[in-house]
Coordinates of C-alpha atoms in Angstrom, one line a residue:
M2 CA 36.4 -0.5 26.8
R3 CA 33.5 -1.2 29.3
R4 CA 31.1 0.7 27.4
L5 CA 32.0 -1.3 24.0
V6 CA 31.5 -4.7 26.1
L7 CA 28.3 -3.7 27.7
A8 CA 26.8 -2.4 24.5
A9 CA 27.7 -5.5 22.5
V10 CA 26.4 -7.8 25.4
S11 CA 23.0 -5.8 25.6
G12 CA 22.3 -6.0 22.0
L13 CA 23.3 -9.9 22.4
V14 CA 20.7 -10.5 25.1
G15 CA 18.1 -8.8 23.4
S16 CA 17.9 -11.6 20.7
L17 CA 18.2 -14.6 23.0
L18 CA 17.7 -18.3 21.7
V19 CA 14.9 -20.1 22.7
A20 CA 15.1 -23.0 25.0
V21 CA 12.8 -25.2 26.8
P22 CA 12.0 -24.1 30.1
L23 CA 13.1 -26.4 32.7
P24 CA 10.6 -28.0 35.6
A25 CA 10.2 -25.9 38.7
S26 CA 11.8 -28.2 40.8
A27 CA 15.1 -27.9 38.5
A28 CA 18.3 -26.2 39.9
T29 CA 18.6 -22.3 39.6
G30 CA 21.1 -19.9 38.6
V31 CA 23.2 -19.9 35.1
S32 CA 24.6 -22.7 33.4
I33 CA 27.9 -21.8 31.2
S34 CA 28.8 -24.2 28.5
A35 CA 32.5 -25.4 28.9
G36 CA 33.3 -26.6 25.1
T37 CA 35.5 -25.1 22.6
A38 CA 34.9 -21.2 21.4
A39 CA 36.5 -18.9 18.9
V40 CA 38.1 -15.8 19.6
Q41 CA 36.7 -12.9 17.5
A42 CA 37.9 -9.4 16.7
S43 CA 35.9 -6.4 16.4
G44 CA 38.2 -3.5 15.7
S45 CA 41.0 -3.5 18.3
Q46 CA 38.8 -5.7 20.4
R47 CA 39.1 -9.3 20.8
F48 CA 36.1 -11.3 22.5
V49 CA 34.7 -14.7 23.0
E50 CA 30.9 -15.7 22.6
V51 CA 30.0 -18.4 25.5
F52 CA 26.7 -20.1 25.3
A53 CA 24.6 -19.6 28.9
R54 CA 21.4 -21.0 30.1
C55 CA 19.3 -19.4 32.9
L56 CA 18.0 -22.3 35.2
G57 CA 14.7 -21.8 37.0
S58 CA 12.1 -19.0 36.5
K59 CA 13.8 -15.9 37.5
T60 CA 16.3 -13.7 35.6
C61 CA 19.8 -14.7 35.8
S62 CA 22.3 -11.7 36.1
G63 CA 26.0 -11.4 37.0
K64 CA 29.4 -10.9 35.4
A65 CA 31.8 -13.0 33.6
T66 CA 35.4 -12.4 32.9
F67 CA 38.5 -14.7 31.7
E68 CA 40.9 -14.8 34.5
G69 CA 44.6 -13.5 33.5
S70 CA 43.5 -12.0 30.2
G71 CA 43.2 -8.5 31.5
A72 CA 40.8 -7.5 29.3
G73 CA 37.8 -6.6 31.2
T74 CA 34.3 -8.0 32.3
A75 CA 31.2 -8.7 30.9
R76 CA 27.5 -8.5 32.4
Y77 CA 24.7 -10.4 31.5
S78 CA 21.2 -10.8 32.2
I79 CA 19.0 -13.5 30.9
K80 CA 15.7 -14.3 31.3
G81 CA 14.5 -17.3 33.1
G82 CA 14.6 -20.6 31.3
K83 CA 16.1 -19.0 28.2
S84 CA 19.5 -19.2 26.8
A85 CA 21.8 -16.4 25.1
Y86 CA 25.4 -15.6 23.7
V87 CA 27.5 -13.8 26.5
T88 CA 30.3 -11.5 24.7
V89 CA 33.2 -11.7 27.2
P90 CA 36.3 -9.7 26.3
W91 CA 39.6 -11.7 25.7
S92 CA 42.3 -9.2 24.9
N93 CA 43.2 -6.4 23.2
A94 CA 45.1 -6.4 19.7
A95 CA 47.8 -4.2 21.1
Q96 CA 48.6 -6.5 23.7
D97 CA 51.4 -9.3 23.0
Q98 CA 50.9 -13.0 22.7
P99 CA 50.2 -15.2 24.3
T100 CA 47.1 -13.4 25.1
G101 CA 46.2 -13.3 21.1
I102 CA 45.8 -16.8 19.4
G103 CA 47.1 -17.9 16.2
P104 CA 45.9 -19.9 13.4
G105 CA 45.6 -23.7 14.2
E106 CA 46.5 -22.9 17.8
V107 CA 44.3 -23.9 20.7
R108 CA 44.6 -22.7 24.2
P109 CA 42.8 -23.6 27.7
A110 CA 41.3 -20.4 29.5
T111 CA 39.3 -20.1 32.6
L112 CA 36.1 -18.1 32.8
A113 CA 35.2 -16.8 36.0
V114 CA 31.3 -16.5 36.3
D115 CA 30.3 -14.3 39.2
P116 CA 26.2 -14.5 39.7
S117 CA 24.5 -11.5 41.7
N118 CA 23.0 -13.9 44.0
K119 CA 25.4 -16.8 44.3
A120 CA 29.1 -17.9 44.6
V121 CA 31.8 -17.4 42.1
F122 CA 32.3 -20.7 39.9
R123 CA 34.6 -21.3 37.1
R124 CA 34.7 -23.1 33.8
T125 CA 37.8 -24.2 31.7
M126 CA 37.2 -23.6 28.1
T127 CA 39.0 -24.2 25.0
L128 CA 39.9 -21.1 22.7
E129 CA 40.7 -21.0 19.0
K130 CA 40.9 -18.3 16.7
R131 CA 37.7 -17.4 14.8
I132 CA 37.6 -18.9 11.0
A133 CA 34.9 -16.9 9.3
S134 CA 34.6 -18.9 6.2
R135 CA 35.6 -21.9 3.8
K136 CA 35.6 -22.9 0.2
I137 CA 33.3 -25.4 -1.4
V138 CA 35.6 -27.0 -4.2
G139 CA 36.1 -30.3 -6.0
T140 CA 36.8 -32.1 -9.2
V141 CA 34.6 -33.8 -11.9
T142 CA 36.4 -36.9 -13.3
G143 CA 35.0 -38.3 -16.5
S144 CA 35.7 -38.5 -20.4
T145 CA 33.7 -35.4 -22.2
D146 CA 33.2 -37.3 -25.2
G147 CA 29.6 -36.8 -25.8
V148 CA 29.3 -35.0 -22.4
T149 CA 29.2 -31.3 -22.9
H150 CA 28.4 -28.1 -20.5
R151 CA 29.3 -29.6 -17.4
E152 CA 27.9 -27.8 -14.4
V153 CA 27.7 -28.1 -10.5
T154 CA 25.0 -26.7 -8.6
L155 CA 24.5 -25.8 -5.2
W156 CA 21.1 -26.5 -3.6
T157 CA 19.5 -25.3 -0.5
V158 CA 16.8 -27.2 1.5
S159 CA 14.1 -25.8 3.8
G160 CA 11.2 -27.8 4.5
L161 CA 9.7 -29.1 1.3
R162 CA 11.1 -26.0 -0.8
T163 CA 14.4 -26.8 -2.8
T164 CA 16.2 -23.8 -4.1
R165 CA 19.1 -23.4 -6.8
T166 CA 21.5 -21.4 -5.0
K167 CA 24.2 -20.7 -7.4
A168 CA 25.8 -23.0 -10.3
V169 CA 29.4 -22.8 -11.8
E170 CA 31.0 -24.6 -15.0
V171 CA 33.2 -27.2 -14.4
A172 CA 36.9 -26.0 -15.8
S173 CA 38.8 -27.8 -18.5
D174 CA 40.8 -29.6 -16.1
G175 CA 37.6 -30.9 -14.1
S176 CA 37.7 -28.5 -11.3
F177 CA 35.2 -26.2 -10.0
D178 CA 35.1 -23.8 -7.1
L179 CA 31.6 -22.4 -5.4
G180 CA 33.2 -19.7 -3.8
S181 CA 33.2 -19.5 0.1
F182 CA 30.7 -19.9 2.8
G183 CA 30.4 -18.7 6.2
L184 CA 30.9 -21.0 9.3
G185 CA 28.5 -21.1 12.2
R186 CA 29.3 -19.3 15.7
N187 CA 32.3 -20.3 17.5
N188 CA 33.4 -22.2 14.3
A189 CA 30.7 -24.5 14.1
P190 CA 30.2 -26.2 10.5
G191 CA 28.3 -23.8 8.3
Q192 CA 24.9 -24.1 6.6
A193 CA 23.6 -27.3 5.2
Y194 CA 23.8 -27.5 1.5
R195 CA 23.3 -30.1 -1.7
L196 CA 25.1 -30.5 -4.9
S197 CA 24.4 -32.0 -8.4
L198 CA 26.3 -32.3 -11.3
S199 CA 24.5 -31.9 -14.8
A200 CA 25.5 -32.2 -18.2
T201 CA 24.4 -32.4 -21.9
V202 CA 24.9 -36.0 -22.6
D203 CA 24.5 -37.2 -26.4
G204 CA 22.0 -33.8 -26.9
S205 CA 20.1 -34.7 -23.9
A206 CA 19.9 -32.9 -20.5
R207 CA 20.9 -35.2 -17.6
E208 CA 21.5 -34.4 -13.7
W209 CA 22.3 -36.3 -10.8
F210 CA 23.2 -35.4 -7.0
W211 CA 26.4 -35.7 -5.0
R212 CA 26.9 -38.2 -2.4
G213 CA 29.9 -38.5 -0.3
G214 CA 31.7 -38.0 3.3
T215 CA 30.7 -35.6 5.6
S216 CA 34.1 -34.5 6.4
G217 CA 34.7 -32.7 3.1
S218 CA 37.7 -34.9 2.3
G219 CA 36.6 -35.5 -1.4
A220 CA 35.2 -38.9 -1.0
F221 CA 32.5 -39.9 -3.7
T222 CA 30.0 -42.6 -2.6
G223 CA 27.7 -42.4 -5.6
G224 CA 25.0 -40.2 -7.4
G225 CA 21.7 -39.6 -6.2
R226 CA 18.9 -39.5 -8.6
T227 CA 16.7 -37.0 -6.4
I228 CA 17.6 -34.4 -4.0
R229 CA 16.4 -36.5 -1.0
E230 CA 19.2 -38.9 -2.1
S231 CA 22.1 -36.4 -2.0
G232 CA 24.6 -35.8 0.9
I233 CA 25.0 -33.0 3.3
V234 CA 27.7 -30.4 2.4
R235 CA 28.6 -28.1 5.2
V236 CA 31.9 -26.0 5.4
Q237 CA 33.8 -26.9 8.4
K238 CA 36.7 -25.2 10.1
G239 CA 39.3 -27.7 9.0
G240 CA 39.6 -26.7 5.8
D241 CA 37.9 -26.2 2.6
F242 CA 35.1 -28.6 1.6
K243 CA 36.2 -30.9 -1.2
A244 CA 33.5 -32.7 -3.2
N245 CA 34.6 -35.0 -5.9
F246 CA 32.3 -36.5 -8.6
A247 CA 33.1 -39.1 -10.9
Y248 CA 30.9 -40.6 -13.8
G249 CA 31.8 -43.3 -16.4
T250 CA 30.4 -45.4 -19.5
V251 CA 28.3 -48.5 -19.6
T252 CA 28.7 -50.7 -22.8
G253 CA 27.7 -54.2 -23.8
S254 CA 26.0 -56.3 -26.4
L255 CA 22.2 -57.4 -26.7
T256 CA 21.1 -59.6 -29.2
G257 CA 18.4 -62.0 -29.8
T258 CA 14.3 -61.8 -30.4
G259 CA 13.6 -58.2 -29.8
A260 CA 17.2 -56.7 -29.4
K261 CA 16.9 -54.5 -32.2
N262 CA 16.0 -50.9 -30.7
A263 CA 15.6 -52.4 -27.4
E264 CA 15.5 -50.0 -24.4
V265 CA 18.5 -50.1 -22.1
R266 CA 18.3 -48.4 -18.7
I267 CA 20.8 -48.2 -15.9
V268 CA 19.1 -48.6 -12.7
S269 CA 20.6 -48.2 -8.9
P270 CA 18.9 -49.0 -5.9
S271 CA 17.5 -46.0 -4.0
A272 CA 20.2 -44.3 -1.7
V273 CA 17.6 -43.7 0.7
K274 CA 15.7 -46.6 2.4
Y275 CA 12.0 -45.4 2.1
T276 CA 9.6 -46.9 4.1
R277 CA 6.0 -44.8 3.1
A278 CA 4.5 -46.6 0.1
S279 CA 4.0 -43.2 -1.9
D280 CA 7.8 -42.6 -1.7
L281 CA 8.3 -46.1 -2.9
R282 CA 5.8 -45.9 -5.8
S283 CA 7.3 -42.5 -6.8
L284 CA 10.8 -44.2 -7.8
D285 CA 11.7 -44.7 -11.2
V286 CA 11.3 -48.4 -10.7
P287 CA 8.7 -48.5 -8.2
Y288 CA 9.8 -49.9 -4.8
C289 CA 13.2 -50.7 -5.9
G290 CA 15.5 -48.1 -7.7
N291 CA 16.0 -45.1 -10.0
E292 CA 17.3 -44.6 -13.5
F293 CA 20.7 -43.1 -14.4
G294 CA 20.7 -43.2 -18.0
D295 CA 19.3 -45.1 -21.0
D296 CA 20.1 -45.9 -24.6
Q297 CA 18.7 -48.0 -27.4
V298 CA 20.3 -50.9 -28.8
S299 CA 21.9 -50.3 -32.3
G300 CA 23.8 -53.0 -34.3
G301 CA 23.3 -55.2 -31.0
Q302 CA 25.4 -52.5 -29.0
Y303 CA 24.5 -50.1 -26.5
Q304 CA 26.1 -47.2 -24.6
V305 CA 25.2 -45.1 -21.7
R306 CA 27.5 -42.4 -20.8
F307 CA 27.3 -40.2 -17.5
V308 CA 26.6 -42.9 -15.0
P309 CA 27.9 -42.2 -11.7
R310 CA 31.3 -44.1 -10.6
P311 CA 31.5 -44.4 -7.2
D312 CA 35.1 -44.5 -5.4
G313 CA 36.9 -48.0 -4.9
G314 CA 34.7 -49.5 -7.7
T315 CA 31.6 -50.0 -5.4
Q316 CA 28.8 -52.5 -7.2
S317 CA 26.1 -49.9 -7.7
F318 CA 23.9 -50.5 -10.7
M319 CA 22.3 -53.0 -12.7
V320 CA 21.4 -53.0 -16.6
A321 CA 17.6 -53.5 -17.4
F322 CA 16.7 -53.9 -20.7
E323 CA 12.8 -54.1 -22.4
P324 CA 12.9 -55.9 -26.0
T325 CA 10.6 -54.9 -28.7
G326 CA 7.8 -57.1 -29.2
S327 CA 6.4 -59.5 -26.8
Q328 CA 9.5 -60.6 -25.4
R329 CA 9.7 -59.7 -21.7
G330 CA 12.3 -57.4 -20.5
A331 CA 15.0 -58.6 -17.7
V332 CA 17.8 -57.2 -15.7
I333 CA 21.7 -58.0 -16.0
V334 CA 23.7 -58.7 -13.0
D335 CA 27.2 -59.1 -12.3
G336 CA 28.7 -62.2 -14.2
G337 CA 26.2 -61.5 -16.9
D338 CA 23.6 -63.4 -15.2
V339 CA 20.1 -62.5 -16.2
V340 CA 17.3 -62.2 -13.6
D341 CA 13.5 -61.1 -13.5
S342 CA 13.8 -58.0 -11.9
C343 CA 15.4 -55.0 -10.0
H344 CA 14.1 -56.5 -7.0
K345 CA 15.7 -59.9 -7.5
A346 CA 18.9 -58.0 -8.5
T347 CA 19.0 -56.7 -4.9
G348 CA 18.0 -59.8 -3.3
Y349 CA 14.6 -58.3 -2.2
V350 CA 16.3 -56.1 0.5
G351 CA 18.3 -53.4 -1.4
G352 CA 21.4 -55.2 -1.3
S353 CA 24.6 -54.7 -3.9
S354 CA 26.3 -58.0 -3.9
R355 CA 24.9 -58.9 -7.0
L356 CA 25.1 -55.6 -8.7
L357 CA 27.5 -54.6 -11.6
G358 CA 30.2 -51.9 -10.6
F359 CA 33.4 -49.9 -12.6
G360 CA 35.9 -52.0 -10.6
G361 CA 38.2 -48.9 -10.8
V362 CA 38.0 -48.3 -14.8
S363 CA 36.2 -45.5 -16.5
T364 CA 34.2 -47.7 -19.1
K365 CA 32.2 -50.8 -17.8
T366 CA 31.9 -53.6 -20.7
V367 CA 29.0 -56.0 -19.4
P368 CA 29.1 -59.4 -20.7
D369 CA 27.1 -60.0 -24.0
V370 CA 23.4 -61.1 -23.3
T371 CA 20.8 -62.5 -25.4
T372 CA 17.1 -61.5 -24.9
D373 CA 16.1 -65.1 -24.4
Q374 CA 18.9 -66.0 -21.7
D375 CA 18.5 -67.7 -18.6
E376 CA 14.7 -68.5 -19.3
T377 CA 12.7 -71.0 -17.5
E378 CA 9.4 -72.1 -16.8
L379 CA 6.7 -72.7 -14.4
D380 CA 4.0 -75.6 -14.1
V381 CA 0.9 -74.5 -11.9
S382 CA -2.1 -76.8 -10.8
L383 CA -5.1 -75.9 -9.3
T384 CA -6.9 -78.3 -6.8
S385 CA -10.6 -78.1 -5.7
S386 CA -13.4 -80.4 -4.4
F387 CA -16.0 -78.5 -6.6
G388 CA -15.7 -77.5 -10.5
L389 CA -14.2 -74.2 -11.4
N390 CA -15.3 -72.2 -14.4
G391 CA -13.3 -69.8 -16.5
S392 CA -12.7 -67.1 -14.2
D393 CA -11.7 -69.5 -11.5
R394 CA -9.1 -70.9 -13.6
W395 CA -7.6 -67.4 -14.6
V396 CA -4.1 -67.5 -13.3
T397 CA -1.8 -64.6 -12.9
L398 CA 2.2 -64.1 -12.2
R399 CA 2.8 -60.6 -10.8
E400 CA 6.0 -59.4 -10.0
Y401 CA 7.2 -59.6 -6.1
A402 CA 8.4 -56.7 -4.3
P403 CA 8.8 -56.5 -0.5
G404 CA 6.1 -54.3 1.0
R405 CA 4.3 -53.8 -1.9
K406 CA 0.4 -55.3 -2.1
A407 CA 0.0 -57.7 -4.8
L408 CA -2.7 -56.0 -6.6
D409 CA -0.3 -52.9 -7.0
S410 CA 2.4 -55.3 -8.6
P411 CA 2.7 -55.3 -12.3
V412 CA 1.2 -58.4 -14.3
V413 CA 4.3 -60.6 -15.7
A414 CA 2.0 -63.1 -17.3
A415 CA -1.7 -64.3 -17.2
K416 CA -3.6 -67.0 -18.9
R417 CA -6.7 -69.8 -18.3
A418 CA -6.1 -72.8 -17.0
G419 CA -7.0 -75.5 -18.8
T420 CA -10.0 -77.9 -17.9
D421 CA -7.2 -80.2 -16.1
K422 CA -6.6 -77.2 -14.2
K423 CA -3.0 -77.1 -15.3
A424 CA -1.0 -74.1 -17.2
T425 CA 2.5 -73.3 -17.9
F426 CA 4.2 -69.9 -17.9
T427 CA 7.3 -69.9 -20.1
G428 CA 9.9 -67.4 -20.6
L429 CA 10.3 -66.6 -16.8
R430 CA 13.6 -65.5 -15.5
P431 CA 14.8 -66.4 -11.9
G432 CA 13.2 -64.5 -9.3
K433 CA 10.2 -64.4 -7.0
Y434 CA 6.5 -64.2 -8.2
V435 CA 3.1 -64.0 -6.7
F436 CA 0.9 -66.4 -8.0
E437 CA -3.0 -66.1 -8.1
S438 CA -5.8 -67.7 -9.2
G439 CA -9.3 -66.3 -9.4
R440 CA -8.2 -62.9 -8.4
R441 CA -8.7 -61.0 -11.6
T442 CA -9.3 -57.2 -11.1
S443 CA -11.3 -56.5 -13.7
C444 CA -13.3 -59.1 -16.3
S445 CA -15.1 -58.5 -19.6
G446 CA -16.7 -60.8 -21.7
W447 CA -19.7 -61.6 -24.2
F448 CA -23.1 -62.5 -22.6
R449 CA -26.3 -63.8 -24.0
S450 CA -29.0 -61.0 -23.9
I451 CA -33.1 -60.9 -24.0
Y452 CA -32.4 -57.4 -25.6
T453 CA -31.2 -56.7 -29.2
D454 CA -29.2 -53.7 -28.2
N455 CA -28.1 -51.2 -25.6
Y456 CA -28.7 -47.9 -27.3
L457 CA -30.6 -46.3 -24.7
Y458 CA -26.8 -46.0 -23.1
H459 CA -25.1 -45.9 -26.6
K460 CA -26.6 -42.6 -27.7
G461 CA -25.3 -39.4 -28.7
L462 CA -21.7 -38.9 -30.2
E463 CA -19.8 -39.5 -26.9
R464 CA -21.0 -43.2 -26.7
Q465 CA -21.9 -43.9 -30.1
S466 CA -18.7 -45.4 -30.7
E467 CA -19.1 -48.1 -28.1
R468 CA -22.0 -49.6 -29.9
W469 CA -19.8 -52.6 -30.9
K470 CA -20.7 -53.8 -27.6
T471 CA -24.1 -55.2 -28.8
I472 CA -24.5 -57.7 -31.3
K473 CA -28.0 -58.3 -32.7
G474 CA -28.5 -61.8 -33.3
K475 CA -25.7 -63.8 -34.4
Y476 CA -23.6 -61.4 -36.6
G477 CA -24.8 -57.8 -35.7
S478 CA -24.3 -55.1 -38.0
R479 CA -21.7 -53.2 -39.5
P480 CA -19.6 -51.3 -39.0
Y481 CA -19.8 -52.0 -35.5
N482 CA -19.3 -55.9 -35.7
V483 CA -16.1 -55.5 -37.2
I484 CA -14.8 -53.9 -33.8
S485 CA -16.9 -56.6 -31.7
R486 CA -14.7 -59.6 -33.5
Q487 CA -11.6 -57.4 -32.7
N488 CA -12.6 -57.6 -28.9
G489 CA -13.2 -61.5 -28.9
Y490 CA -17.0 -61.9 -30.0
V491 CA -16.9 -65.1 -32.0
P492 CA -20.5 -65.4 -34.0
Q493 CA -23.0 -68.0 -32.6
S494 CA -26.7 -68.0 -32.3
P495 CA -27.5 -66.5 -28.6
G496 CA -30.0 -69.4 -28.5
K497 CA -34.0 -69.8 -27.6
G498 CA -35.1 -66.7 -25.7
Y499 CA -32.2 -64.4 -26.3
K500 CA -31.9 -61.8 -29.1
G501 CA -28.3 -60.9 -29.1
W502 CA -24.8 -60.7 -27.3
M503 CA -23.7 -58.0 -24.9
Y504 CA -20.1 -57.0 -23.8
R505 CA -20.6 -56.5 -20.0
P506 CA -17.7 -56.0 -17.2
V507 CA -19.0 -59.2 -15.1
C508 CA -16.4 -61.4 -12.9
T509 CA -18.3 -64.4 -12.0
T510 CA -16.5 -67.0 -10.1
V511 CA -17.0 -70.0 -7.3
T512 CA -13.7 -69.4 -5.3
S513 CA -12.5 -66.9 -3.1
G514 CA -9.3 -66.7 -4.9
A515 CA -6.0 -67.4 -3.7
Q516 CA -2.3 -66.3 -3.8
K517 CA 1.2 -67.4 -2.9
I518 CA 4.9 -66.5 -3.6
V519 CA 6.7 -68.6 -5.9
D520 CA 10.6 -68.5 -6.1
V521 CA 11.7 -69.6 -9.6
G522 CA 15.5 -70.6 -10.0
D523 CA 17.3 -71.6 -13.1
S524 CA 15.5 -74.9 -13.8
P525 CA 11.8 -75.6 -14.2
V526 CA 9.4 -75.2 -11.1
R527 CA 6.4 -77.0 -10.3
T528 CA 3.7 -75.6 -7.8
S529 CA -0.1 -75.9 -6.9
M530 CA -2.9 -74.0 -5.0
S531 CA -5.7 -75.3 -3.6
L532 CA -9.1 -73.3 -3.7
S533 CA -12.0 -73.0 -1.6
K534 CA -15.5 -71.8 -2.4
G535 CA -16.3 -67.9 -1.3
A536 CA -19.3 -66.2 0.1
T537 CA -22.3 -65.5 -1.6
I538 CA -24.8 -62.4 -1.7
S539 CA -28.0 -62.5 -3.1
G540 CA -30.6 -60.0 -3.6
R541 CA -33.5 -58.5 -5.9
I542 CA -33.9 -55.4 -7.7
T543 CA -36.8 -53.7 -8.5
R544 CA -37.6 -50.4 -10.1
V545 CA -40.3 -47.9 -9.7
G546 CA -43.3 -48.2 -11.8
G547 CA -42.5 -52.2 -12.8
K548 CA -39.9 -51.0 -15.2
S549 CA -37.3 -53.6 -16.3
N550 CA -35.3 -55.1 -13.6
K551 CA -33.5 -57.5 -16.1
E552 CA -29.8 -58.0 -16.8
I553 CA -28.6 -55.2 -14.3
L554 CA -25.2 -55.5 -13.2
V555 CA -24.4 -55.7 -9.3
T556 CA -21.0 -55.6 -8.1
A557 CA -19.0 -56.1 -4.8
Y558 CA -16.0 -53.8 -4.3
A559 CA -13.4 -54.3 -2.0
S560 CA -10.5 -51.7 -1.8
D561 CA -7.8 -53.2 0.6
G562 CA -5.4 -54.5 -1.9
T563 CA -6.0 -58.1 -0.9
R564 CA -9.4 -58.9 -2.5
V565 CA -10.8 -58.2 -6.1
L566 CA -14.3 -57.6 -7.3
R567 CA -16.9 -60.1 -7.9
S568 CA -20.0 -59.4 -9.9
A569 CA -23.3 -60.7 -11.5
F570 CA -26.3 -59.4 -13.3
S571 CA -29.9 -59.9 -12.7
D572 CA -32.2 -62.4 -14.1
R573 CA -35.4 -62.2 -15.8
S574 CA -37.3 -61.7 -12.1
G575 CA -34.6 -59.3 -11.0
R576 CA -32.9 -61.7 -8.8
F577 CA -29.3 -61.9 -8.5
T578 CA -26.4 -63.7 -6.8
I579 CA -22.8 -62.7 -6.2
R580 CA -20.3 -65.8 -5.7
G581 CA -16.6 -66.1 -4.9
L582 CA -16.5 -63.7 -2.2
A583 CA -13.4 -63.6 0.3
S584 CA -13.9 -62.8 3.8
G585 CA -14.0 -59.1 4.4
K586 CA -16.5 -56.2 3.9
Y587 CA -17.7 -55.2 0.7
K588 CA -19.5 -52.0 -1.0
I589 CA -22.6 -53.0 -3.1
V590 CA -22.8 -51.0 -6.2
V591 CA -25.4 -51.7 -8.9
N592 CA -25.8 -50.8 -12.6
G593 CA -22.2 -49.6 -12.4
D594 CA -21.8 -49.7 -16.1
S595 CA -25.4 -47.6 -16.6
W596 CA -27.2 -50.3 -18.5
R597 CA -29.7 -49.1 -20.8
G598 CA -29.1 -45.5 -19.4
I599 CA -30.3 -46.4 -16.0
G600 CA -29.0 -44.5 -13.1
R601 CA -27.1 -45.7 -10.2
T602 CA -28.7 -44.8 -7.4
H603 CA -30.8 -47.2 -5.3
K604 CA -32.3 -47.7 -1.9
G605 CA -31.5 -50.5 0.2
T606 CA -28.2 -52.5 1.5
H607 CA -25.1 -50.5 0.3
S608 CA -22.4 -52.6 1.8
K609 CA -22.0 -56.3 3.4
T610 CA -19.6 -58.2 5.6
V611 CA -19.2 -61.7 4.8
K612 CA -17.3 -64.9 5.6
A613 CA -15.9 -67.0 2.7
G614 CA -18.0 -70.3 2.4
R615 CA -21.3 -68.6 3.9
S616 CA -24.5 -66.9 2.3
Y617 CA -26.1 -63.7 2.7
S618 CA -28.6 -61.7 1.7
V619 CA -28.9 -57.9 1.1
G620 CA -32.6 -57.9 0.3
T621 CA -34.5 -55.4 -2.2
L622 CA -32.6 -52.9 -4.2
N623 CA -34.9 -50.5 -5.5
F624 CA -34.6 -47.8 -8.3
R625 CA -36.3 -45.0 -8.6
S626 CA -35.2 -44.5 -12.4

């Protein structure tokens, strides 16, 4: 018997578990875990694996035995600062109870440890029978009408790598059995897995992940769109791990302008509270949630199958719709109310109080909605102590989302305020919006030019199609002038001293721009915004050999998501002034649109830090080309 035990111990100690070394001043000797351990069997021998740690820097050696078992003694030798499991005999299968332990039984036992250089000490432990494995099983509840080929898949995750380990079909009675999986040492929970449910739904493949209780009682708390949103499945000693799935159908009626063939999507807030912008952007609805099915409205009706149906009728989803045509989309929430966005539906904090739920039924009928339901308007006005040009009066409404930079948010509506500095946005739904003025991220328009064309740039097949961007005289020439009119050109004489018109990406403003968050409710809202003058950057462009330095574009870029670009082009002497800059650092880019085929590399200042309301010079910017 001693030879068998020693061999086992020797093999085990040879594969020590790594532990963090203790400081030199820490106590020395062997430390024994006094928790619960499982009695295992190997042939006729029963034994217990006891976790031990060697404190200090010197090797710990000695003997260990369970008092009263009469099963023998185990010797151990563990290097300093390391850990290992010591295999200690418990009893012989030929011996009678109570030295053996039956299923479900627990028994206290005293482990006597006799270190080679210290006094004997004892640890009281709780012993139980070793359980090798448990199953992962469950049921799938939901109609098979339009839902076929249901399959449950077992996944493993290792770092950034995910692997489909095993898949089984769901039986006709809704049950599935993925088989048996081993528990850890001393009946610890087994390896972590994830589960997904896939099916063919109305001819399209769909899949989502299981989320539920960690105890394996079968509780289903909802679906996860990605594996990162899934729950962890580990077999445990108490019994088979049950992971139940349930899904249902969402139906409703959508009528009104653009309702025919409108797209309807079922959206749920992300089950994971992401903090990184890259993760938030990757959601199906950026910064808010994921989709769990869609349909097109036909005959005023929509129907989305295979939607996760959490236990207890939990409110877990919203219905987003996108009408055809120019009608703006919106989101249906509890009670049939219509709000602006997924963010509004979750109260901007990922909440669920206004979401829809199945409420204990397998089919959720959403209240009838029209595409213009709950629409309201926003009246805005601008104030300033100076005159505003068209770009200054350009006002924008963006969708608001916590943590997202305004310039990363989708534009809801945009227009130019009138010369009275007022504008009205109609067709809005209740929600928060980012209201901006003078913050266009790109500008293009028609400008008078001393040149008849820009063909030095628009030569060759690649760029020839862009010749519509030049108009000679008042009308230009076919076929390009047809496209010019489609892009906003209105025939008019360029005036004395000019030969035509050019379509250039020029953002000219006086103000530094401004923004604010506006909360639009069920009734019309009024708001105003005060605008201030921005900084100016002036300079002069020269070219080697006295070549033309006229009408060359100069742009100031800022990429921090809070400021927008400003630009100007040089006059007949090569001088330029960029206005309307907010405080901050800007990159100076010259000839970004490759005007007249000239290059973009210049000598001189390439960046400038400014403060709104002040004027700055970048001196001379010289081109070799």
